[in-house]
mmCIF file of C-alpha atoms in Angstrom:
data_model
loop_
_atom_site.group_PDB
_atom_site.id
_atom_site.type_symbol
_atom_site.label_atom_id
_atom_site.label_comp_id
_atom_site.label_asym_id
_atom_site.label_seq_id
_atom_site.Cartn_x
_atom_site.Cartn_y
_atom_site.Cartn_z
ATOM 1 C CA UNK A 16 22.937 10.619 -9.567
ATOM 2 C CA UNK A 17 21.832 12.583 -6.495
ATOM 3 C CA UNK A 18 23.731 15.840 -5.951
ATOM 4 C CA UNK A 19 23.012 18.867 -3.155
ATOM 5 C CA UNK A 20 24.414 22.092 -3.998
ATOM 6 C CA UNK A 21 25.696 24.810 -1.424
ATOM 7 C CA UNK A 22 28.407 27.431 -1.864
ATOM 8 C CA UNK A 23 31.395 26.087 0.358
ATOM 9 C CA UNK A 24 32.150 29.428 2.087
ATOM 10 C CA UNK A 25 30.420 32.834 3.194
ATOM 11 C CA UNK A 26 31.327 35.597 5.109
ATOM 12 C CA UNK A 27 28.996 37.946 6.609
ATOM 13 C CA UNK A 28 29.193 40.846 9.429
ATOM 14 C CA UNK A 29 27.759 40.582 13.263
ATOM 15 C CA UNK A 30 24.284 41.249 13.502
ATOM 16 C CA UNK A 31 23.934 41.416 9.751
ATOM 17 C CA UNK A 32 21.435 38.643 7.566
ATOM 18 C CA UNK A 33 22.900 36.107 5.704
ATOM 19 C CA UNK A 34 20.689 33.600 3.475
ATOM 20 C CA UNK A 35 22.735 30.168 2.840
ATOM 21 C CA UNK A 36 21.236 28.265 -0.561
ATOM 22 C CA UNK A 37 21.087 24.738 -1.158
ATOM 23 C CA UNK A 38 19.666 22.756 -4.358
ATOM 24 C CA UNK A 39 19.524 19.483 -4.292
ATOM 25 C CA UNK A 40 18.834 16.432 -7.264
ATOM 26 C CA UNK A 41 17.783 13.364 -5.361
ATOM 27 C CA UNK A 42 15.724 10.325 -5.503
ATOM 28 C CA UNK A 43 12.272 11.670 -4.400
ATOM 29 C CA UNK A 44 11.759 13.013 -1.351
ATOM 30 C CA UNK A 45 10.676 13.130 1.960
ATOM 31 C CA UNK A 46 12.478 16.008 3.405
ATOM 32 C CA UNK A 47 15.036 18.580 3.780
ATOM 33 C CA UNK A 48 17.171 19.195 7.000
ATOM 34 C CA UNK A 49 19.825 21.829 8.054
ATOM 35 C CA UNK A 50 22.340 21.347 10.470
ATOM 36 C CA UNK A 51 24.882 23.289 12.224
ATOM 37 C CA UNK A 52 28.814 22.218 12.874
ATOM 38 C CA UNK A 53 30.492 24.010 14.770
ATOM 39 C CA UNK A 54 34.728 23.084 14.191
ATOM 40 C CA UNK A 55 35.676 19.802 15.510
ATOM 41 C CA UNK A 56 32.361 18.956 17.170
ATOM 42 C CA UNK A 57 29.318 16.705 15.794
ATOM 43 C CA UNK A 58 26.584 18.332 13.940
ATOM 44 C CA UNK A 59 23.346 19.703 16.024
ATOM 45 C CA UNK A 60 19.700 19.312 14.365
ATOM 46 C CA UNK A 61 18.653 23.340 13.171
ATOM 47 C CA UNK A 62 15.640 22.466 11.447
ATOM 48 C CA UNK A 63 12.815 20.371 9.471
ATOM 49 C CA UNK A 64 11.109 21.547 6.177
ATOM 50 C CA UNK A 65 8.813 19.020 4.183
ATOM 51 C CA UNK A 66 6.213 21.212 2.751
ATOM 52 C CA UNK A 67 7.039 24.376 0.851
ATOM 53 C CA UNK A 68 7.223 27.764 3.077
ATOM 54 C CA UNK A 69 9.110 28.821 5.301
ATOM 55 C CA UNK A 70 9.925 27.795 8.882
ATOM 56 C CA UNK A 71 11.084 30.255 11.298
ATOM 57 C CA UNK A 72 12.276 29.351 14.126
ATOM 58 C CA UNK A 73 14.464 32.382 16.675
ATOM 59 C CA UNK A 74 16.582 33.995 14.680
ATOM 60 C CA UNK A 75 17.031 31.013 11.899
ATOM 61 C CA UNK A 76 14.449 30.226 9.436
ATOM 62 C CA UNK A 77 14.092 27.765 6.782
ATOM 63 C CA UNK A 78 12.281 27.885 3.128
ATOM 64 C CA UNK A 79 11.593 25.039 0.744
ATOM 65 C CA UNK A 80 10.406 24.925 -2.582
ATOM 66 C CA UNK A 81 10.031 21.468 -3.622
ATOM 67 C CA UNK A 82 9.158 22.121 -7.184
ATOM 68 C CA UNK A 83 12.092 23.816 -7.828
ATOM 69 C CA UNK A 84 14.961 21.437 -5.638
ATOM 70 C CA UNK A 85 15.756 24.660 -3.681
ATOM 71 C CA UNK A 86 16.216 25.291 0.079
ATOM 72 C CA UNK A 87 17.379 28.299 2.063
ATOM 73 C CA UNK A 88 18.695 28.881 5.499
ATOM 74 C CA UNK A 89 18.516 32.468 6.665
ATOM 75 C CA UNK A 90 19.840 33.901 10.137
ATOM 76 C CA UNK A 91 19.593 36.684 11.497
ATOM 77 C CA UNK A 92 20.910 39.353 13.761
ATOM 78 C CA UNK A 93 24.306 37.356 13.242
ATOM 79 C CA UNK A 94 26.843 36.746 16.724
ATOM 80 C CA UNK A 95 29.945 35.528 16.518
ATOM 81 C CA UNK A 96 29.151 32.316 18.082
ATOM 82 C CA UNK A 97 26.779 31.269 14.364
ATOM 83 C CA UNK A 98 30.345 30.919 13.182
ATOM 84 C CA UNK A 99 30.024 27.295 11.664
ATOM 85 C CA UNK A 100 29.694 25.289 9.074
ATOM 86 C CA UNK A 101 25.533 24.559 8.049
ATOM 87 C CA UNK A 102 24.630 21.567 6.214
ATOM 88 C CA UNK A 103 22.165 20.878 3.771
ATOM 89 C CA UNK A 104 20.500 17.312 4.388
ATOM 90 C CA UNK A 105 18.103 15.597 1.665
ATOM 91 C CA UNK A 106 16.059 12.472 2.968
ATOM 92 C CA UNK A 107 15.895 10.627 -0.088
ATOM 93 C CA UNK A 108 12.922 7.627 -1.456
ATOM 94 C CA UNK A 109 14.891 4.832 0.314
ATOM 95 C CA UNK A 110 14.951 7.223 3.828
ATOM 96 C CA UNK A 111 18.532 7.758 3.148
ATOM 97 C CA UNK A 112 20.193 11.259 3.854
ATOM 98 C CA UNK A 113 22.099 12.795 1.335
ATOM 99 C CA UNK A 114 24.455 15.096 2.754
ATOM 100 C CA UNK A 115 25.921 18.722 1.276
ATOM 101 C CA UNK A 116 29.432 19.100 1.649
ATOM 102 C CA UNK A 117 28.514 22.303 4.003
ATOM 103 C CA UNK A 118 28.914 26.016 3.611
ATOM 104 C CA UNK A 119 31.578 27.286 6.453
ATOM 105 C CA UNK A 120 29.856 30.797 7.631
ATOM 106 C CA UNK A 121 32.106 33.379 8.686
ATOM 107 C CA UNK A 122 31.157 36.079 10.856
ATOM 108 C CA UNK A 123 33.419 39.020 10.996
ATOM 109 C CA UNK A 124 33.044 41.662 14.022
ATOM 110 C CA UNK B 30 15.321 16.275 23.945
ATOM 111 C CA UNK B 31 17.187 13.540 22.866
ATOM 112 C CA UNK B 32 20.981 12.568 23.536
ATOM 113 C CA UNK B 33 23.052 9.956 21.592
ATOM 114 C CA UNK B 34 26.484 9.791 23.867
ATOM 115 C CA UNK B 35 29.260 8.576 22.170
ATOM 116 C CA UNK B 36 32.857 7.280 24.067
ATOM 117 C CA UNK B 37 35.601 8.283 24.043
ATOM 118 C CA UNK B 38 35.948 11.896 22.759
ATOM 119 C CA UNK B 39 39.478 11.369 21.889
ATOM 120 C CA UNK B 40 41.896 8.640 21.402
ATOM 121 C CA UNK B 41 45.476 7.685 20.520
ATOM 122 C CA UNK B 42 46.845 4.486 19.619
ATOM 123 C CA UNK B 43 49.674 2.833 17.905
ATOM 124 C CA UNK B 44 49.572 1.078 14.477
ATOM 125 C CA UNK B 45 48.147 -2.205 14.639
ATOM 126 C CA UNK B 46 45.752 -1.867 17.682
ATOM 127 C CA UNK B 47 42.113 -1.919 16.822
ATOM 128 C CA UNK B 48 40.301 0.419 19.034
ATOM 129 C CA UNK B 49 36.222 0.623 20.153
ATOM 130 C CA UNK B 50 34.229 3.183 20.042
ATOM 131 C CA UNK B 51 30.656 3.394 21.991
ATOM 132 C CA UNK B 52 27.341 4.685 21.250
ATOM 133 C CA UNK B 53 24.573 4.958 23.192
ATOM 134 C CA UNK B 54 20.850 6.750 23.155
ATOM 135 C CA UNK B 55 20.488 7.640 26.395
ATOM 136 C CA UNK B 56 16.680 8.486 26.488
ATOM 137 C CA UNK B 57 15.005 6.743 24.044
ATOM 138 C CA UNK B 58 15.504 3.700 21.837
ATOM 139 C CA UNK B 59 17.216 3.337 18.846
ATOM 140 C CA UNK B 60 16.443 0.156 16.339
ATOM 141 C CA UNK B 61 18.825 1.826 14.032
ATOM 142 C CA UNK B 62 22.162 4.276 14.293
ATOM 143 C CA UNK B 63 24.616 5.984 11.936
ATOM 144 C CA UNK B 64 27.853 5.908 11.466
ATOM 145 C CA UNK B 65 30.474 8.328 9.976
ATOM 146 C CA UNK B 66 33.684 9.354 9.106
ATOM 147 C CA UNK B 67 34.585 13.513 8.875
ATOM 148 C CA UNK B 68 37.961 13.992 7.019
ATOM 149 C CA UNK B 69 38.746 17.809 7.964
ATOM 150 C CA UNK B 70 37.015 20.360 5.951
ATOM 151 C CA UNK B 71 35.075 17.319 4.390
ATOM 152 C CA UNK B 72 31.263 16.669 4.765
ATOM 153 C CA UNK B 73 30.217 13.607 6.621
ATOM 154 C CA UNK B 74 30.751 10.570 5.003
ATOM 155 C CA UNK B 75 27.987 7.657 6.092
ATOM 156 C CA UNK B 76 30.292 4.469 7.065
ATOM 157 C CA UNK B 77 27.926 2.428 7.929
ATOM 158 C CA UNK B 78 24.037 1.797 8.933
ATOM 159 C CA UNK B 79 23.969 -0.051 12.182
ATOM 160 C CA UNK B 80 20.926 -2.775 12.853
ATOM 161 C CA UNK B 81 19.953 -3.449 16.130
ATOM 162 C CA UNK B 82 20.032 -7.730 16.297
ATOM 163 C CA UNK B 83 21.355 -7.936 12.696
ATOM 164 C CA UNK B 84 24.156 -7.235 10.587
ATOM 165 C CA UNK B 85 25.152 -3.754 9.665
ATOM 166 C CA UNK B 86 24.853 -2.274 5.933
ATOM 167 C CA UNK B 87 28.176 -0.899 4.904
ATOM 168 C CA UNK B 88 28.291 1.739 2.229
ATOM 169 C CA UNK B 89 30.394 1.232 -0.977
ATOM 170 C CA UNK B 90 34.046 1.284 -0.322
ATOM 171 C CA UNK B 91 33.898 0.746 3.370
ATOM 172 C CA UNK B 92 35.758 -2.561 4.562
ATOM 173 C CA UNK B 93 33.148 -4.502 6.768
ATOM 174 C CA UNK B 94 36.009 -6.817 8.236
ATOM 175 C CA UNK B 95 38.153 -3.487 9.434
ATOM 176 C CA UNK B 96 35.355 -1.536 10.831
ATOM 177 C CA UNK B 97 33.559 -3.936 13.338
ATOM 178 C CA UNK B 98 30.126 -3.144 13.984
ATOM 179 C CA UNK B 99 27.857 -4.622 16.873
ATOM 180 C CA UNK B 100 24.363 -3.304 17.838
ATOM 181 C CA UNK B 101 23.579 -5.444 21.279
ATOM 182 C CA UNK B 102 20.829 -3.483 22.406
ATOM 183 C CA UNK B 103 18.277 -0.728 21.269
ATOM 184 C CA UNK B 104 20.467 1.662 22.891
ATOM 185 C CA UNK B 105 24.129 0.393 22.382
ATOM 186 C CA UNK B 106 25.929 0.131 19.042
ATOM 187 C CA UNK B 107 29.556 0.295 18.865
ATOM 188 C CA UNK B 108 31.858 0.777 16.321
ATOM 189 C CA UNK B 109 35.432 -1.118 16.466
ATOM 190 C CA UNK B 110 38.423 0.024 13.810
ATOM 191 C CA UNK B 111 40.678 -2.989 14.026
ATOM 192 C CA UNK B 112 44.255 -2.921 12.982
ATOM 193 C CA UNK B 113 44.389 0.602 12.813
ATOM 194 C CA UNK B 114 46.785 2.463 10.287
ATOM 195 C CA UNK B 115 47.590 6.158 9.879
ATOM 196 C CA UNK B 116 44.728 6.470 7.314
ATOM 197 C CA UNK B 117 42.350 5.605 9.362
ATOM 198 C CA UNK B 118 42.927 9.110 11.606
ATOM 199 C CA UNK B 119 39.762 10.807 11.452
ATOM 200 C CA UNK B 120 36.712 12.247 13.121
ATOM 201 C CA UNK B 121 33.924 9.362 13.512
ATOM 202 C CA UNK B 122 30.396 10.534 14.487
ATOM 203 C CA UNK B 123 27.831 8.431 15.590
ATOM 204 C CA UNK B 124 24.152 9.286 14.680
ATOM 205 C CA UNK B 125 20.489 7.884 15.427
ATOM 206 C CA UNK B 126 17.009 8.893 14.119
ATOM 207 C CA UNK B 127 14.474 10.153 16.831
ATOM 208 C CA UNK B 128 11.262 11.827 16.689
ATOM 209 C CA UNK B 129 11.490 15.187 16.672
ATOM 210 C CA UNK B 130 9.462 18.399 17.890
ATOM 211 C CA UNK B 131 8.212 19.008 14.426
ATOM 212 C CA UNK B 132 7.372 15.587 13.724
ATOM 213 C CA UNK B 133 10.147 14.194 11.351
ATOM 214 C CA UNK B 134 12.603 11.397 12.442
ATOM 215 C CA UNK B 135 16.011 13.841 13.356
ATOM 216 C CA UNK B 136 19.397 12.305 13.387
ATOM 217 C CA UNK B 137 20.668 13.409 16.495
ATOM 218 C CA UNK B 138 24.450 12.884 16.619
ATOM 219 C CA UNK B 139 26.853 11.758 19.724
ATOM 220 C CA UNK B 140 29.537 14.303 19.736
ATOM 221 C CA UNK B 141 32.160 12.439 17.917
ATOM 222 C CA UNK B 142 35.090 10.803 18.863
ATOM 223 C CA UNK B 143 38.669 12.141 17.068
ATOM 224 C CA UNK B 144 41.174 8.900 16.740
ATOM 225 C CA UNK B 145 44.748 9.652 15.664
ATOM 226 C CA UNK B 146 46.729 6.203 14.850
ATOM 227 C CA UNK B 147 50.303 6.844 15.260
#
């Protein structure tokens, strides 16, 4: 079966780093996305990694290794307002996204 | 960049009314769109894969004849829950796939619309 991996809560201090993992088991693949969900709102697109290395984008960055089903999302210089949860997206053989069940980020002052 | 709006935010009806729920890409067009459901502190569940000018492709355990979906146009698909029960309170998000600054087709999601049945 396909399966994506990510702890389901972290907690982490303002302006801190704070590295959120994900593993996945899918179908092939033709991608890995991360998103960001803020309580009761939709989710908004972070970012895009296909080929192993890392992405950086700001203050978030995102790393792939493909050979070993593993993904990170690391932000930095924490606020208060990265308080969310972040999901782990697989795009599968078939195009289909498998989703993580999310890891809710806490950010304590 | 891209924006999917999706109407209404929030909603409230009584058992046994079926209630509609829009989504729309406002800037580009969208030959296919998303659906889900978002129990709370749940991932997103997909509902539903909606076909512009054809039928929609429901995932496994998701009742085609209670959750009505039309896709008119490339940028209109909506999403109807008819006969609505308690159970069927939830958080229903509305995606579709655009190209994206790096390249890869993004879902970019409407910003949900929360429907309590009383």
């Amino acid at each position: 079966g396909q399966n994506i991996d990510q702890p389901t809560e972290m907690t982490a201090t303002e302006g801190a780093i704070v590295q959120i993992n994900c593993t996945y088991q899918t179908s092939g693949f033709n991608g890995l996305f991360w998103y960001q969900q803020h309580a009761g709102e939709a989710p908004t697109f972070l970012s895009y990694n296909v080929l192993d290395g890392l992405e950086e984008k700001g203050r978030f960055s995102s790393f792939l290794s493909r050979s070993k089903g593993y993904s990170y999302l690391l932000l930095k210089e924490l606020q208060m307002k990265d308080s969310a949860s972040y999901l782990c997206a697989v795009l599968d053989s078939n195009y289909q996204l498998i989703w993580g069940a999310g890891t809710k980020l806490i950010i304590k002052p | 960049g891209a924006v999917v709006s999706q109407h209404p935010s929030w909603v409230i009806c009584k058992s046994g009314t079926s209630v509609k729920i829009e989504c729309r890409s406002l800037d580009f067009q969208a030959t296919t769109m998303f659906w889900y459901r978002q129990f709370p502190k749940q991932s997103l569940m997909l509902m539903a894969t909606s076909n512009e000018g054809s039928k929609a492709t429901y995932e496994q355990g998701v009742e085609k004849d209670k959750f009505l979906i039309n896709h008119a146009s490339l940028t209109l698909s909506t999403l109807t829950v008819t006969s609505a029960h308690p159970e069927d309170s939830s958080f229903y998000i509305c995606s579709a796939r655009n190209q994206g600054d790096s390249g890869a087709n993004v879902l970019t999601f409407g910003a949900g619309s929360r429907l309590t049945v009383l």
